Coordinates of C-alpha atoms in Angstrom, one line a residue:
X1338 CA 7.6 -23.4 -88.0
X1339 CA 8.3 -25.0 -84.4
X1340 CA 6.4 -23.7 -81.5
X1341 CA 9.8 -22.7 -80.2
X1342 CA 10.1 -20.4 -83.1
X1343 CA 6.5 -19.0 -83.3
X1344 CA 7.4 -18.2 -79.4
X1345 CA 10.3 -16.2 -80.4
X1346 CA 8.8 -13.9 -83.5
X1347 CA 5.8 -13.2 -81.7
X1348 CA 3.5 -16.1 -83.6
X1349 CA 0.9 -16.8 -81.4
X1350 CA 0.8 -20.7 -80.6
X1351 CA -3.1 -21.3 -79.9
X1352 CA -4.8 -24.3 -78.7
X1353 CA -7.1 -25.8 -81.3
X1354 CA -10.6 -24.4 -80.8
X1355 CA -10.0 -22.4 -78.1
X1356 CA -11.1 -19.1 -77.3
X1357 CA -10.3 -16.5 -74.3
X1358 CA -13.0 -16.3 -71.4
X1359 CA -15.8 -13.7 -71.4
X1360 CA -14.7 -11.9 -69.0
X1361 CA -10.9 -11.9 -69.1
X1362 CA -10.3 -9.3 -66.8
X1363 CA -12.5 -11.4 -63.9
X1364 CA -10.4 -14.4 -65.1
X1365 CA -6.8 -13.1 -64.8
X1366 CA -8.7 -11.5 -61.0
X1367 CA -9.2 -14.6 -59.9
X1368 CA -5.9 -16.5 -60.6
X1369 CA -3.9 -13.8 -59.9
X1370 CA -5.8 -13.9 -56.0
X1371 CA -4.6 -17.7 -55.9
X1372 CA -1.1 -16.7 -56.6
X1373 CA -1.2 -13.7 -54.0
X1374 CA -2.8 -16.1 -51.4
X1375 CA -0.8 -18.8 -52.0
X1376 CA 2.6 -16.3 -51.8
X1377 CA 1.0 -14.2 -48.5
X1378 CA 0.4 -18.0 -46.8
X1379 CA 4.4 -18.3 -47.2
X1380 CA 5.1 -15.2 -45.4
X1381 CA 2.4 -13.4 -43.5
X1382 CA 2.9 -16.2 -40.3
X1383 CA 6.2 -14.5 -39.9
X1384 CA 5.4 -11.8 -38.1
X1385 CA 2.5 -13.5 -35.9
X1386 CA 4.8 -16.0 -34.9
X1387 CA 5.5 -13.9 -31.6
X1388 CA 1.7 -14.2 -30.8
X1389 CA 1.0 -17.8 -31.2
X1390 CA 4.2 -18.9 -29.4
X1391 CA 2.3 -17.3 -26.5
X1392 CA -1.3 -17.7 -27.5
X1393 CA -0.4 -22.1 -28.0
X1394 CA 2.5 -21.8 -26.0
X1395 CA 4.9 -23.2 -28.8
X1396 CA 8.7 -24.0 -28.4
X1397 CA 10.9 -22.5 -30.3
X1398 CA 11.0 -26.0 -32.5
X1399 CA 7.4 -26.0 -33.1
X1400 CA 7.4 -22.5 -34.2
X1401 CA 9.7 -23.7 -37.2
X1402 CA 7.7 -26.4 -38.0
X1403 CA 4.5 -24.2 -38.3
X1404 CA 6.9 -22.3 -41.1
X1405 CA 8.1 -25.8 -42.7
X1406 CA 5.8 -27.8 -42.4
X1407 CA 4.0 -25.9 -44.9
X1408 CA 6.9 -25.2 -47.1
X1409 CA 7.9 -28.8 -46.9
X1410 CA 4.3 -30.4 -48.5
X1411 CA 4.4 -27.4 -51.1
X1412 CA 7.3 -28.2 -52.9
X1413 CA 6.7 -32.1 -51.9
X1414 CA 3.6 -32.1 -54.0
X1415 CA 4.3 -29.2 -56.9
X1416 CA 5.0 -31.9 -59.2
X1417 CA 2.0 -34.0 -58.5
X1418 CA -0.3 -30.9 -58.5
X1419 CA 0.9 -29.9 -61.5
X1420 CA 0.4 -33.7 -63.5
X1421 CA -2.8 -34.4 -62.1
X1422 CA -4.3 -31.0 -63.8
X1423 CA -3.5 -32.1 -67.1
X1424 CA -5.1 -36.0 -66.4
X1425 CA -7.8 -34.4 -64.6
X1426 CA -8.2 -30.9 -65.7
X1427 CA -6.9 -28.1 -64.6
X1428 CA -10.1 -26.1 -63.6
X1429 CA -11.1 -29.1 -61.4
X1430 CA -7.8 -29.8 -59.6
X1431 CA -7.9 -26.1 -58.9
X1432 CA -11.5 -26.5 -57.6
X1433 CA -10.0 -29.5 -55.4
X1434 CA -6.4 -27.7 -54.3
X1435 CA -8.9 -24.2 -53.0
X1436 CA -11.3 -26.5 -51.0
X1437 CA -8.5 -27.9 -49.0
X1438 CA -6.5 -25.0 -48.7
X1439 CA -9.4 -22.6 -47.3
X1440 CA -10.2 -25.6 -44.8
X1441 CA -7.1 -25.8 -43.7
X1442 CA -7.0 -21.8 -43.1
X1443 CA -10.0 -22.3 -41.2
X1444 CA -8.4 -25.3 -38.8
X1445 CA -5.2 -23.4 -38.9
X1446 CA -7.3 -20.2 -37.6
X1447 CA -8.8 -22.7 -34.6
X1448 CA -5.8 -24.5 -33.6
X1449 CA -5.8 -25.2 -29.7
X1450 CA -2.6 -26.7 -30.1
X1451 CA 0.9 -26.6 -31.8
X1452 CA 0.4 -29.8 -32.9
X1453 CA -3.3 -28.7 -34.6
X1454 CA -1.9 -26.2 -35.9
X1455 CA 1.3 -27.3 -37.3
X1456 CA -1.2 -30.5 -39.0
X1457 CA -3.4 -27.8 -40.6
X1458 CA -0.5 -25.8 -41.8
X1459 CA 0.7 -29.2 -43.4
X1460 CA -2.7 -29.5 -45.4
X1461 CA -2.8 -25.8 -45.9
X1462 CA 0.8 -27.1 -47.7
X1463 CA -1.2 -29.5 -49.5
X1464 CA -3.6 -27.5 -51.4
X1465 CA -1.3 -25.1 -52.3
X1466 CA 0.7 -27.7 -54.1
X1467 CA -2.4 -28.5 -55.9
X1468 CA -4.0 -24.5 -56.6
X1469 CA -0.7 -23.3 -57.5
X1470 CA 0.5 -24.9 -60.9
X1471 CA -3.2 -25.5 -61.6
X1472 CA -3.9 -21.2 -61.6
X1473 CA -0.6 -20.6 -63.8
X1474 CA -1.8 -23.4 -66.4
X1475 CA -4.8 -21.8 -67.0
X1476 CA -3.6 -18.1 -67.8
X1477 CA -2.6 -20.2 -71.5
X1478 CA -5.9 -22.1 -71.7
X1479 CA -8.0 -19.3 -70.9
X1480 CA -5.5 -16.3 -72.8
X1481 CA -4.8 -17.7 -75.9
X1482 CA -3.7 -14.9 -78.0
X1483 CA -0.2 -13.9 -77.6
X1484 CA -0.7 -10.5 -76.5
X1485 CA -3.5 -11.2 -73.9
X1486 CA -1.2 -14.2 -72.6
X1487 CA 1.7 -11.9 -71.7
X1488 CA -0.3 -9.3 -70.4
X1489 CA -1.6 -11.7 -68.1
X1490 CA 1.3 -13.9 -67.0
X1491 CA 3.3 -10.5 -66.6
X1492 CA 0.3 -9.6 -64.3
X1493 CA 0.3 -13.0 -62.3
X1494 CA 4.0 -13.3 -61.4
X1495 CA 4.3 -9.3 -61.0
X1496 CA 1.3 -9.7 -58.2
X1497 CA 2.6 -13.0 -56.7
X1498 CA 6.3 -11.7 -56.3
X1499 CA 5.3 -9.0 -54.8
X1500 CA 3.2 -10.8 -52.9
X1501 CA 5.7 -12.1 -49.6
X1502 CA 6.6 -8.3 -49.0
X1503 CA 2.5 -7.9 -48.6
X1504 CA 2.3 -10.9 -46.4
X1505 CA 4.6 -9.1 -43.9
X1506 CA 2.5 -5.8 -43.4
X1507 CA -1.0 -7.8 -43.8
X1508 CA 0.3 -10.2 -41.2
X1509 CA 1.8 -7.1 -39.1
X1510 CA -1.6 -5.6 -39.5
X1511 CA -4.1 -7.7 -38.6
X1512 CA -1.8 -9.5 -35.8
X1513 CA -1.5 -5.8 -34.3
X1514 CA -5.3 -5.2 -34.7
X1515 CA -7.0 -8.4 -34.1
X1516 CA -5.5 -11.5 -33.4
X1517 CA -3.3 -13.9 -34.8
X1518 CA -6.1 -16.3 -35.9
X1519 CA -7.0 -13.9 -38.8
X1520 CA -3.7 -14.2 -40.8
X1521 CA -5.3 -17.4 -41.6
X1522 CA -8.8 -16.7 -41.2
X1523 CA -8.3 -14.0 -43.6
X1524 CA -8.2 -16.6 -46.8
X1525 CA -11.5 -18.5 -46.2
X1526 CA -13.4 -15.8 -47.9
X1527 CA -11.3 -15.3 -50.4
X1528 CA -11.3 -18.9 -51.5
X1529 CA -14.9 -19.3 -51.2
X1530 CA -15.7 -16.0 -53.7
X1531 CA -13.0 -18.0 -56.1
X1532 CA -14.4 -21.3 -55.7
X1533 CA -17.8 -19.5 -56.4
X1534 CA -16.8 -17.8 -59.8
X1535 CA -14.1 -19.8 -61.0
X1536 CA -16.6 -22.4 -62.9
X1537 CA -18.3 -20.0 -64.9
X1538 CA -15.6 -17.5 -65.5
X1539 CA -12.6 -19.9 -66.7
X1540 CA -12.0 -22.3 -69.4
X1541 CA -11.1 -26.3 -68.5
X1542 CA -8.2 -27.6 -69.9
X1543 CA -8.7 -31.1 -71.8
X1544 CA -8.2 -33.6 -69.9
X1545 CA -5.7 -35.9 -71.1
X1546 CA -7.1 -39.9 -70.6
X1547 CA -4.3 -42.5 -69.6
X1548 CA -3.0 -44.6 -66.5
X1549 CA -1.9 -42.2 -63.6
X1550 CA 2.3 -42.6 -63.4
X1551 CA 2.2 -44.2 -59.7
X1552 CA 5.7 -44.0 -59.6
X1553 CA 6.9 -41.0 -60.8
X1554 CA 4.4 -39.4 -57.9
X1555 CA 6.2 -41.7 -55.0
X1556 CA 9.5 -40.9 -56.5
X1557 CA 9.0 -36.7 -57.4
X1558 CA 7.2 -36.7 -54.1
X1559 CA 9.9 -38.2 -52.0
X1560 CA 12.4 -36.6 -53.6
X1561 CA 11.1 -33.1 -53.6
X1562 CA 10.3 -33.7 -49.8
X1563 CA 14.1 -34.8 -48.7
X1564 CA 15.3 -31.7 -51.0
X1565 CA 13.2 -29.2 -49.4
X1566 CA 13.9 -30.6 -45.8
X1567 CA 17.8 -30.8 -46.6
X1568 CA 18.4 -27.1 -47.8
X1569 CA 15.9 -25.6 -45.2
X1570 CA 18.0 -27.7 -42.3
X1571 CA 21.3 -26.8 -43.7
X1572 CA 20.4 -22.6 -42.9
X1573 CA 20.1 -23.4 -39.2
X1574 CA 22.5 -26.8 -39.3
X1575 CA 25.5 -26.5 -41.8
X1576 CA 26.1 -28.7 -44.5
X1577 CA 28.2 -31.1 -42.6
X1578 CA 24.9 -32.0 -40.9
X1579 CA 24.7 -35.7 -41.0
X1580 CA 20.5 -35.8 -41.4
X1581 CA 21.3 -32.8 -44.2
X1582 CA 23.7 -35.1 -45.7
X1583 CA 21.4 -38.3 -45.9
X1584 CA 18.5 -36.3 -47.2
X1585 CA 20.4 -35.1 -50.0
X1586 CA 21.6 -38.7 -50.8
X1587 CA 18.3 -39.6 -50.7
X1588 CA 17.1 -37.1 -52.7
X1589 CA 19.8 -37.4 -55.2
X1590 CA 19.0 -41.4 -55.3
X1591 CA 15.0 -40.8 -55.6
X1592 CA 15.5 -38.0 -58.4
X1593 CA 17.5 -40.7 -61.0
X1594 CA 15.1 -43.4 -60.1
X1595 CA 12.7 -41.0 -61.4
X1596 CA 14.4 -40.0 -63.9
X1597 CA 14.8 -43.7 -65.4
X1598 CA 11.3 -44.0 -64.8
X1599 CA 10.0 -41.7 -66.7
X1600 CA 12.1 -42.5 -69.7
X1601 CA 10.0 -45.7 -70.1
X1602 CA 6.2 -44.2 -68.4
X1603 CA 3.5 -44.1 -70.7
X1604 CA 2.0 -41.0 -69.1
X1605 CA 5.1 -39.7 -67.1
X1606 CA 4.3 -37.5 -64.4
X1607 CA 7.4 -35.8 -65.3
X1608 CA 7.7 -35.7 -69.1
X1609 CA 11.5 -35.4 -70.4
X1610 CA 10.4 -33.3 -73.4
X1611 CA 9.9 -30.2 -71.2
X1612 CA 13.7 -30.1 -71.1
X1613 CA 14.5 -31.0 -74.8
X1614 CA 13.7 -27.3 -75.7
X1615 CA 17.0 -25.3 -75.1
X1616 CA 15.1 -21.9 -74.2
X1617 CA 12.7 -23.7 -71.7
X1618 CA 15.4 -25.4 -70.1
X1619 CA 17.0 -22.3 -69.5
X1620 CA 14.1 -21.0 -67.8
X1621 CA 14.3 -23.5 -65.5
X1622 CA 17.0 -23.0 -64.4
X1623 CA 17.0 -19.3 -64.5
X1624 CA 13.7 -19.7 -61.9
X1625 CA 16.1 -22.1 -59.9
X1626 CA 19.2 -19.8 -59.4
X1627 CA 17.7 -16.0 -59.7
X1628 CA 15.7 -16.6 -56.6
X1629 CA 17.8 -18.1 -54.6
X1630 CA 19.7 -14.2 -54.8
X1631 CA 16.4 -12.1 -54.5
X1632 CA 15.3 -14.2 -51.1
X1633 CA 18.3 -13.5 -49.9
X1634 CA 18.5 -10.0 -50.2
X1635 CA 14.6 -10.0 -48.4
X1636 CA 16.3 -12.8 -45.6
X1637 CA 19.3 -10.3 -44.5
X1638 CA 17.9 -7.0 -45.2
X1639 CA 15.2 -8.5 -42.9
X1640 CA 18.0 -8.8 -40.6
X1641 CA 19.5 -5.7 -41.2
X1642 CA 16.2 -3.5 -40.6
X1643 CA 15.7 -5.1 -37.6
X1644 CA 18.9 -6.1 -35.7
X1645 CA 21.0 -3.1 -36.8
X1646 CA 17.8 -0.1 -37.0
X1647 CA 15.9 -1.9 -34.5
X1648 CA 12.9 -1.3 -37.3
X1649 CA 10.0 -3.3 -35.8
X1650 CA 8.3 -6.2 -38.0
X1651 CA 5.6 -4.1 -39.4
X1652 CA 8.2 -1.1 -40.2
X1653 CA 10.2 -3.0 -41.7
X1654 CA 7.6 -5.1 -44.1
X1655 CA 6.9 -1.3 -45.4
X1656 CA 10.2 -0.9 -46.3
X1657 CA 10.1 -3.5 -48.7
X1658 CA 7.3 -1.4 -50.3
X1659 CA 9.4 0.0 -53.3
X1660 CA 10.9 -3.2 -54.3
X1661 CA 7.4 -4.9 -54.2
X1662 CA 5.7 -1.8 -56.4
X1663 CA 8.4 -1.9 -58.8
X1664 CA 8.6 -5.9 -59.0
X1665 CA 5.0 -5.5 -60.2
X1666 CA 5.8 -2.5 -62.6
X1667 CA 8.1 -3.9 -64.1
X1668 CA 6.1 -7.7 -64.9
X1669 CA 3.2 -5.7 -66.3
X1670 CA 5.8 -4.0 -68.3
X1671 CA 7.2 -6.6 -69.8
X1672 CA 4.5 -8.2 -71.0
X1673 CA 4.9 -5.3 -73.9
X1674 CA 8.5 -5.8 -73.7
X1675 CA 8.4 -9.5 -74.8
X1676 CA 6.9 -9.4 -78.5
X1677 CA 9.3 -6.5 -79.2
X1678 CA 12.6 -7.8 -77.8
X1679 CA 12.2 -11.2 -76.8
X1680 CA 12.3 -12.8 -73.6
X1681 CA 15.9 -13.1 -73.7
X1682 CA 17.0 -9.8 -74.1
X1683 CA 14.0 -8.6 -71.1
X1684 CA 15.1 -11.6 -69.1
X1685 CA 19.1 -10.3 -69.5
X1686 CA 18.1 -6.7 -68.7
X1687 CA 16.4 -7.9 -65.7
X1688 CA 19.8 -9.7 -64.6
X1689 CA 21.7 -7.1 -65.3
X1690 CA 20.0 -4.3 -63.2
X1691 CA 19.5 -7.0 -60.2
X1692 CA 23.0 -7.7 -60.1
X1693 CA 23.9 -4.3 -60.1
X1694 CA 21.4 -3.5 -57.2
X1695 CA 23.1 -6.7 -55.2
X1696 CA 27.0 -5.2 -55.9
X1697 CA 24.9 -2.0 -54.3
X1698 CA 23.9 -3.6 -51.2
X1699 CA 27.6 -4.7 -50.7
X1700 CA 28.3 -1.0 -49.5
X1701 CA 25.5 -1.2 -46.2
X1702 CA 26.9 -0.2 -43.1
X1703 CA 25.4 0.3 -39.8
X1704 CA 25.2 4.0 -39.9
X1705 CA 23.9 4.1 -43.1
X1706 CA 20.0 6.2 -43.9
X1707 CA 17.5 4.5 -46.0
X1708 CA 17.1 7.2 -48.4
X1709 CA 20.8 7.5 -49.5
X1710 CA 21.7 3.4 -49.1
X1711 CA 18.8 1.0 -49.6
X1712 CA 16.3 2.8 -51.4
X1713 CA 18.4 2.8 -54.6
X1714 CA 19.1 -1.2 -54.6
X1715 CA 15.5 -1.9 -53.5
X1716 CA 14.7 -0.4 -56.4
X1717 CA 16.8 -1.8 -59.2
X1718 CA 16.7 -5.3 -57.8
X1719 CA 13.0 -5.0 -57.7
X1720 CA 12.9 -3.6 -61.5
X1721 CA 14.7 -6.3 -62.6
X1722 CA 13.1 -9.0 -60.7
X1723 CA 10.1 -8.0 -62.7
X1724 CA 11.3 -8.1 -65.7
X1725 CA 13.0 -11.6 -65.1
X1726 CA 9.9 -13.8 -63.9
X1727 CA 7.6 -12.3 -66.1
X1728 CA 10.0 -12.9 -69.1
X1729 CA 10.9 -16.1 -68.2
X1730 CA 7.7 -17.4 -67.0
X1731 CA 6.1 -16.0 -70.8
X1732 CA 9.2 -18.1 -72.6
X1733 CA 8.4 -21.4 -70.1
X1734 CA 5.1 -21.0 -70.6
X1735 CA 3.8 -19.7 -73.9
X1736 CA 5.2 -22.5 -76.5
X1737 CA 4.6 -25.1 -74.4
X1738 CA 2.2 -28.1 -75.8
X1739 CA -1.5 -28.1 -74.2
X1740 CA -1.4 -32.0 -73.2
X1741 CA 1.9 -30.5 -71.0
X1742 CA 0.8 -27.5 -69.5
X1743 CA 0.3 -28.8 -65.8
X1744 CA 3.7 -30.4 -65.8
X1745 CA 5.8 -27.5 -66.9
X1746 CA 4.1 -25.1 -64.4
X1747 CA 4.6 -27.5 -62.0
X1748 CA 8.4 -27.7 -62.9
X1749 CA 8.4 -23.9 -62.8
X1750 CA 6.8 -23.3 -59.4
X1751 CA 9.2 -26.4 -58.0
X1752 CA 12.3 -24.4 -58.6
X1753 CA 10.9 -21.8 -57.8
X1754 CA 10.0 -23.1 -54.4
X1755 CA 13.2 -24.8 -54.5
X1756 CA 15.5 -21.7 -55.7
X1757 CA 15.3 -19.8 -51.9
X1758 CA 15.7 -22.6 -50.1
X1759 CA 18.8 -23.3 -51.7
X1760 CA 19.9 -19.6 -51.5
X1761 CA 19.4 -19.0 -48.2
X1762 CA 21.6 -22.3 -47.4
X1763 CA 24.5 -20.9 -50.2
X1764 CA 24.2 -17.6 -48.8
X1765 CA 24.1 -17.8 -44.9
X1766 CA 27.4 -20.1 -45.6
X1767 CA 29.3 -17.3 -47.2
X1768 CA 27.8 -14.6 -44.6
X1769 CA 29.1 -16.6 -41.6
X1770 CA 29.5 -15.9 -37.9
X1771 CA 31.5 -12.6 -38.1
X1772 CA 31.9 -10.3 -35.2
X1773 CA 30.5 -7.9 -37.1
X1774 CA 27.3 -9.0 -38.6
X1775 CA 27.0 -6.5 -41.6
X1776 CA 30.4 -8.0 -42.8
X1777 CA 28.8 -11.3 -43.3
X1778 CA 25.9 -9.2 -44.9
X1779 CA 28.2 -7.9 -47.1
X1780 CA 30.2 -10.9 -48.4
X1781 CA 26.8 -12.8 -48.8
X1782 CA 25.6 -9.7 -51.4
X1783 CA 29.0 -10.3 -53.3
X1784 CA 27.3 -14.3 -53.7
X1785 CA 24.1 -13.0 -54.6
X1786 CA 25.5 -10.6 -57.2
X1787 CA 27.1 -13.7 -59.1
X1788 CA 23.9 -15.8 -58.6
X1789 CA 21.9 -12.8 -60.3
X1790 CA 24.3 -12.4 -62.9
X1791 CA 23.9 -15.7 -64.4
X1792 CA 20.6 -15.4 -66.1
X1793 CA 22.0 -12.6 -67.6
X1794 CA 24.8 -15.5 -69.0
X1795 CA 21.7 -17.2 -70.0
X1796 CA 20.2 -14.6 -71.8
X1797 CA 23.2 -13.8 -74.2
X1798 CA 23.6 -17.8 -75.0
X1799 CA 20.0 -18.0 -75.9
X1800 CA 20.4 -14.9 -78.0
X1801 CA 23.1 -16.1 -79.5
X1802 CA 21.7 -19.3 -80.4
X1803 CA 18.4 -18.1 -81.9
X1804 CA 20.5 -15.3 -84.2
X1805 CA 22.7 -18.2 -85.7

């Protein structure tokens, strides 16, 4: 029986010798705080961003570099994070990815200067590129029955999805009640209790020996880099931007070179293989598209709170608080979903109630209440966001070979690094420059709606498939 198939019927696919951790709920503790720190780090600098363009006296270009730079060398690296666990180990890169990160918290903390502080946010960037493929490979090495291993990747991506609405009340919070400074001073503890525990509470992976694939890193790296950049410029820019334009040729350019590359590699930092298996190609791009619509709906009702409600920053991070309970809900919940239905039908139900909260959203209007127009869409789009990435993440994950691990979570966290960038670009193109800005809101929901809907396509092909 394949792995594929053990995946679907529930088999459990275990690593030869291995065992679960002693202390499995302290393990899934500890890599579900990466996730959540990793997620908050992408978020909780929004709503301080007021304070330190005072505080460092920033202009308004340097306060989007202290968001980008750290979004460009996270999904610049993923893929290198990700290979170098499995050559290295896992548990070590880890180690390695939460020393730099909780240094570069502390430097970002201390900046004196925009240019200090958009540097650290650049390393902060760095080690999250390493810490988080490294914490989602080791949910398989450490819970290797098939029941524990849902339970706990349904746990993971629940608490790291809901994890940017938490980044804008934490960062709300302790802006509002200290400074600044401790939406980034706030992670050096963390990562120094995890650093602390981590090497006697979870398993290493085996390291797998071989030559390091020099250029499959130069390639993924550049690539990824010239992606990211492109998409996040084209929101502000247009596509018609002539940098946007070159970095996407680039990127396109880099990406086949890579690809050629890795066809002949030895130890590819990119193995092909990963996309030879119909259901975990799928994922991918399932995790590419399906965020791209759920960030969008966070990016205008963001908008919407605040520009048409006047809700301040803090207000309206709370407001998000249903979506982000019920994100989590839902993950948890389908980690007893999956063995009974299969992560295609959990995935498709998933699609099918976010798509139906996005056609919701399409009916906002300015005088609207909360109660009677958001609270319903929050709420479905959240249920089904939960069910999706914790379905889809099980499917990726769960069947894939040990020697591999590092590589396909690195995949999976690209796209999904990748997927709002790219939604946010689609998304504020079909909103526009109306003269009345709920219009564009409106036409960019109708976009979303089809995004979500395709996993939901997905879902009933790969159904389909396993039944004949």
């Amino acid at each position: 029986m394949s792995d594929t198939a053990k995946q679907a019927t529930g088999a459990e696919v275990k690593q030869p010798g291995a065992a679960g951790p002693s202390r499995p709920g302290l393990a899934l503790t500890l890599l579900a705080s990466c996730a959540l720190m990793i997620v908050l780090d992408s978020t909780v600098v929004y709503v301080a961003l007021p304070q330190i363009q005072q505080s460092l006296e920033v202009s308004a270009t340097g306060l989007v570099w202290v968001v980008n730079a750290y979004a460009l060398a996270f999904g610049g690296l993923m893929l290198l994070g990700g290979r170098a666990g499995d050559i290295v180990g896992q548990r070590r890169i880890l180690l390695v990815g939460l020393a730099v990160f909780g240094v570069a918290s502390l430097i970002c903390g201390l900046a004196t200067s925009p240019e200090m502080l958009i540097g650290a946010r650049a390393l902060q960037g760095i080690g999250a590129a390493l810490v988080a493929p490294t914490s989602l490979s080791l949910i398989p090495i450490n819970f290797t029955d098939n029941a524990a291993r849902n339970k706990a990747i349904g746990v993971y991506t629940g608490i790291a999805a809901a994890g940017g609405t938490l980044g804008l009340i934490l960062g709300g919070v302790l802006s509002d009640a200290a400074s600044w400074r401790w939406v980034f001073f706030i992670n050096v503890p963390v990562v120094a209790l995890v650093l602390l525990l981590a090497p006697r509470v979870l398993r290493e992976s085996q390291p797998q020996r071989g030559s390091f694939d020099i250029v499959g890193a130069v390639t993924s790296t550049g690539a990824m880099v010239a992606l990211v950049y492109a998409l996040v410029r084209t929101s502000t820019k247009g596509w018609g931007d002539p940098v946007v334009l070159a970095c996407l040729a680039v990127a396109a350019v880099l990406f086949t070179v890579l690809i050629l590359a890795e066809r002949r590699a030895r130890q590819p930092l990119l193995p092909l293989r990963l996309f030879a298996d119909r259901v975990r190609a799928s994922g991918f791009v399932t995790l590419l598209f399906f965020p791209a619509a759920f960030a969008g709906m966070f990016f205008f009702l963001t908008q919407y709170f605040q520009g048409v409600w006047s809700y301040s920053a803090l207000r309206t991070g709370f407001a998000f608080i249903p979506a982000a309970v019920l994100v989590l809900v839902a993950a948890i919940l389908s980690g007893q979903l999956v063995p009974k239905l299969g992560p295609s039908v959990v995935a498709g139900i998933g699609a099918l109630l976010t798509t139906l909260g996005m056609i919701w959203l399409t009916q906002i209007s300015a005088d609207g209440g909360y109660v009677t127009s958001l609270l319903g869409p929050l709420a479905i789009a959240g249920f089904g966001a939960g069910l999706i990435y914790s379905s889809v993440t099980a499917s990726i994950m769960s069947n894939v070979a040990p020697e591999v691990t590092g590589a396909a979570s690195s995949v999976l966290q690209a796209v999904q690094q990748i997927g709002p960038a790219l939604g946010l670009a689609v998304l504020v193109t079909a909103a526009g420059t109306p003269a009345d800005p709920v219009e564009g809101m409106r036409r960019a929901f109708w976009v979303a709606a089809v995004i979500a809907a395709l996993p939901a396509v997905l879902a009933l092909f790969n159904r389909r498939s396993r039944t004949e």
